[in-house]
Amino acid sequence: MIVEQSRTRQRKKRSKRKILKSILTLFVLTFVVIGGAIFYSAWKINSTITGAAEPELERGVKSEMRTEAVNPSKDNFSVLLLGDDSRPGETRARTDAMLVATFNKDEKSIILTSIPRDSRVEMVGLGFMDKINHANSRGGLNMTINTVENFLDIPIDYYGYVRFEGLVDVVDALGGIEVDVPFDFTFNEKSTDSYNLQFTEGLQHINGKEALAYSRMRKQDPLGDIGRGQRQQQVIEGIIKQAASFSTITNFNGLMDAIGDNLGTNFSFANLVALHSYAGSLTDIENHQVQGSNATINGVYYLEVDQEHLADLQTRLKQHLEIDGHSLNDPNPFEEEKFEEIETSY
């Protein structure tokens, strides 16, 4: 029984890792691989990124944890990736997805850390504990970045966020995508004006509105959030396959316009080009997820973060960024954990 539970946990971990890799792959693929195909594409992407540039953060061009601003082409750096689940008319929303990617220039390696949205952390600037995904709705991007920096104890150099509503435009610009529907269901949601959207078990070609519904549905899924995560993975993989196809070039303008309208970032085009050198590492990303236990406080559900695991995670990320006296040659605090995982797989 214990062995079977261990295997189930491992399968869930592998599923989450695939989702995280797909998200980062899409981020790099869209702006670097496709962008490098022809000169016009590069020019168009440059225009897209310029249009997506956000107002300067309150802190300025660098993290307060840095003595000087970093350059992705020659420095180690970090990126906070956010999924904004705002509905029409909302100016601020809770972040439905939160990932931190760190990049090491010498190894050309990537570590991707997932922060569960219910993680109970200190809200920087407010002085109390709350779910980390509330930071954006309470204080916007500035509070979100400050809270993540305080939580992980590392500088956040860059950020990129995508509005989930933009998924509709992106998928439509690609001409739709194909997903493998696990069971029959009907989706209805007043806030997105989605009514009687039918999904039938098996392969199905879906448009943008259907892709958003397919990604959001949770209550009818017997696996709950796990099932929703698996369907979101299908959508992301479907986008990647379509974006990588030659036929996409025929609607390149529409795709870039869709991205530009729904992306926010402080990356410049030159910054994004610097990510190209990491493309070979996308199939070998070191993945971590903040660990904790379920807790209910004053009737509200939280993930109570495991402080020992968090301390190890902070150390590992500092090693990767080579800051605060840490280096890649230091012992990896997760080596023993990896060994234990391998043992339980036999």
Coordinates of C-alpha atoms in Angstrom, one line a residue, residues 89-286:
G89 CA -13.7 44.2 -16.2
E90 CA -11.3 43.2 -13.5
T91 CA -8.2 45.3 -13.2
R92 CA -6.4 43.1 -10.7
A93 CA -6.9 39.4 -10.1
R94 CA -5.4 36.5 -8.1
T95 CA -2.6 34.8 -9.9
D96 CA -3.7 31.3 -10.8
A97 CA -0.2 30.1 -11.7
M98 CA 3.1 31.2 -10.2
L99 CA 6.5 29.9 -11.3
V100 CA 10.1 31.1 -10.7
A101 CA 12.7 30.2 -13.3
T102 CA 16.4 30.7 -12.5
F103 CA 19.1 30.6 -15.2
N104 CA 22.8 29.9 -14.8
K105 CA 25.0 31.3 -17.5
D106 CA 27.9 28.8 -17.1
E107 CA 25.9 25.6 -17.0
K108 CA 23.2 27.0 -19.4
S109 CA 20.9 25.3 -16.9
I110 CA 17.4 26.1 -15.7
I111 CA 15.7 25.5 -12.4
L112 CA 11.9 25.9 -12.4
T113 CA 10.1 26.3 -9.0
S114 CA 6.4 26.1 -8.7
I115 CA 4.7 28.0 -5.8
P116 CA 1.2 26.6 -5.1
R117 CA -1.3 29.4 -5.1
D118 CA -2.6 28.6 -1.6
S119 CA 0.8 28.8 0.0
R120 CA 0.5 30.8 3.3
V121 CA 3.2 33.5 3.2
E122 CA 3.8 37.1 4.5
M123 CA 2.2 39.8 2.4
V124 CA 5.1 42.3 2.1
G125 CA 3.9 45.8 2.9
L126 CA 0.8 44.6 4.7
G127 CA 2.3 42.8 7.7
F128 CA 0.1 39.7 7.8
M129 CA 0.0 36.2 6.3
D130 CA -2.3 35.3 3.4
K131 CA -2.4 33.1 0.3
I132 CA 0.4 34.0 -2.0
N133 CA -1.9 34.3 -5.0
H134 CA -3.7 37.2 -3.2
A135 CA -0.6 39.4 -3.5
N136 CA -1.5 40.5 -7.0
S137 CA -5.1 41.4 -6.1
R138 CA -4.0 43.3 -3.0
G139 CA -1.0 45.2 -4.3
G140 CA -0.5 44.4 -7.9
L141 CA 2.7 43.3 -9.5
N142 CA 5.0 45.3 -7.2
M143 CA 3.6 43.5 -4.1
T144 CA 3.7 40.1 -5.9
I145 CA 7.4 40.5 -6.8
N146 CA 8.3 41.8 -3.3
T147 CA 6.4 38.9 -1.6
V148 CA 8.0 36.2 -3.8
E149 CA 11.5 37.7 -3.2
N150 CA 10.9 37.7 0.6
F151 CA 9.5 34.2 0.5
L152 CA 12.3 32.6 -1.5
D153 CA 15.0 35.0 -0.3
I154 CA 16.3 35.6 -3.8
P155 CA 16.1 38.5 -6.2
I156 CA 13.4 38.5 -8.9
D157 CA 15.1 40.1 -11.9
Y158 CA 12.4 39.8 -14.6
Y159 CA 8.8 38.9 -14.8
G160 CA 6.3 37.8 -17.5
Y161 CA 2.6 37.3 -17.1
V162 CA -0.1 36.1 -19.4
R163 CA -3.8 36.9 -19.0
F164 CA -5.7 33.6 -19.3
E165 CA -8.4 35.5 -21.2
G166 CA -5.7 35.9 -23.9
L167 CA -5.8 32.2 -24.5
V168 CA -8.9 32.7 -26.6
D169 CA -7.1 35.0 -29.1
V170 CA -3.9 32.9 -29.2
V171 CA -5.7 29.6 -29.9
D172 CA -7.9 31.3 -32.6
A173 CA -4.8 32.9 -34.2
L174 CA -3.4 29.3 -34.5
G175 CA -6.5 28.0 -36.1
G176 CA -7.5 26.0 -33.1
I177 CA -5.8 23.1 -31.4
E178 CA -6.4 19.4 -30.8
V179 CA -7.0 17.8 -27.4
D180 CA -7.8 14.4 -26.1
V181 CA -11.0 14.8 -24.0
P182 CA -11.0 12.3 -21.1
F183 CA -14.8 12.2 -20.6
D184 CA -18.0 13.9 -21.8
F185 CA -19.0 17.2 -20.2
T186 CA -20.8 20.4 -20.8
F187 CA -19.4 23.8 -19.8
N188 CA -21.4 26.8 -18.7
E189 CA -19.9 30.0 -17.2
K190 CA -21.7 33.3 -17.1
S191 CA -18.6 35.5 -16.4
T192 CA -17.0 34.4 -19.7
D193 CA -20.3 34.2 -21.7
S194 CA -19.7 30.5 -22.3
Y195 CA -22.9 28.5 -22.6
N196 CA -23.5 24.9 -23.6
L197 CA -20.0 24.1 -24.8
Q198 CA -19.9 20.4 -25.5
F199 CA -16.9 18.2 -25.0
T200 CA -16.9 14.6 -26.1
E201 CA -14.5 11.9 -25.0
G202 CA -11.7 11.4 -27.6
L203 CA -9.8 13.6 -29.9
Q204 CA -11.5 17.0 -30.5
H205 CA -10.5 20.1 -32.4
I206 CA -11.3 23.2 -30.2
N207 CA -11.3 26.9 -30.8
G208 CA -10.1 29.6 -28.4
K209 CA -13.3 29.9 -26.3
E210 CA -13.5 26.2 -26.0
A211 CA -9.8 26.0 -25.0
L212 CA -10.4 28.5 -22.2
A213 CA -13.4 26.5 -20.9
Y214 CA -11.5 23.2 -21.2
S215 CA -8.7 24.7 -19.1
R216 CA -11.0 26.1 -16.4
M217 CA -13.5 23.4 -15.8
R218 CA -12.9 21.7 -12.4
K219 CA -16.1 20.8 -10.6
Q220 CA -17.2 18.1 -13.0
D221 CA -13.8 16.5 -13.1
P222 CA -13.5 13.5 -10.7
L223 CA -9.8 14.3 -10.2
G224 CA -10.5 18.0 -9.3
D225 CA -7.5 20.2 -9.6
I226 CA -5.3 17.3 -10.7
G227 CA -7.6 16.7 -13.7
R228 CA -7.8 20.4 -14.5
G229 CA -4.0 20.5 -14.5
Q230 CA -3.8 17.6 -16.9
R231 CA -6.2 19.4 -19.3
Q232 CA -4.3 22.6 -19.1
Q233 CA -1.2 20.6 -20.0
Q234 CA -3.0 19.3 -23.1
V235 CA -3.9 22.8 -24.1
I236 CA -0.3 24.1 -23.7
E237 CA 1.1 21.2 -25.7
G238 CA -1.5 21.8 -28.4
I239 CA -0.5 25.4 -28.6
I240 CA 3.2 24.4 -28.8
K241 CA 2.5 21.9 -31.6
Q242 CA 0.5 24.4 -33.6
A243 CA 3.0 27.3 -33.0
A244 CA 5.8 25.1 -34.2
S245 CA 4.1 24.1 -37.4
F246 CA 5.0 25.8 -40.7
S247 CA 1.3 26.7 -41.3
T248 CA 1.4 29.1 -38.4
I249 CA 3.5 31.5 -40.5
T250 CA 0.4 32.3 -42.6
N251 CA -1.2 33.9 -39.6
F252 CA 2.0 35.2 -37.9
N253 CA 0.6 38.7 -37.5
G254 CA -2.5 37.5 -35.8
L255 CA -0.5 35.3 -33.4
M256 CA 1.9 38.1 -32.5
D257 CA -1.0 40.6 -32.0
A258 CA -2.8 38.1 -29.7
I259 CA 0.4 37.6 -27.6
G260 CA 1.1 41.3 -27.5
D261 CA -2.4 42.2 -26.2
N262 CA -2.2 39.6 -23.4
L263 CA 1.4 39.6 -22.3
G264 CA 3.0 41.8 -19.7
T265 CA 6.8 41.7 -19.2
N266 CA 9.9 43.8 -18.4
F267 CA 11.9 41.8 -20.8
S268 CA 13.3 43.7 -23.8
F269 CA 13.7 41.9 -27.2
A270 CA 17.5 41.7 -26.6
N271 CA 16.8 40.0 -23.2
L272 CA 14.6 37.4 -24.9
V273 CA 17.2 36.7 -27.6
A274 CA 19.6 35.9 -24.8
L275 CA 17.3 33.0 -23.8
H276 CA 18.0 31.3 -27.0
S277 CA 21.3 29.9 -25.6
Y278 CA 19.2 28.0 -23.0
A279 CA 17.0 26.3 -25.6
G280 CA 18.9 23.0 -25.4
S281 CA 18.2 22.8 -21.6
L282 CA 14.4 22.7 -22.0
T283 CA 14.3 18.9 -21.9
D284 CA 16.4 18.7 -18.8
I285 CA 15.0 21.3 -16.4
E286 CA 15.5 20.8 -12.7

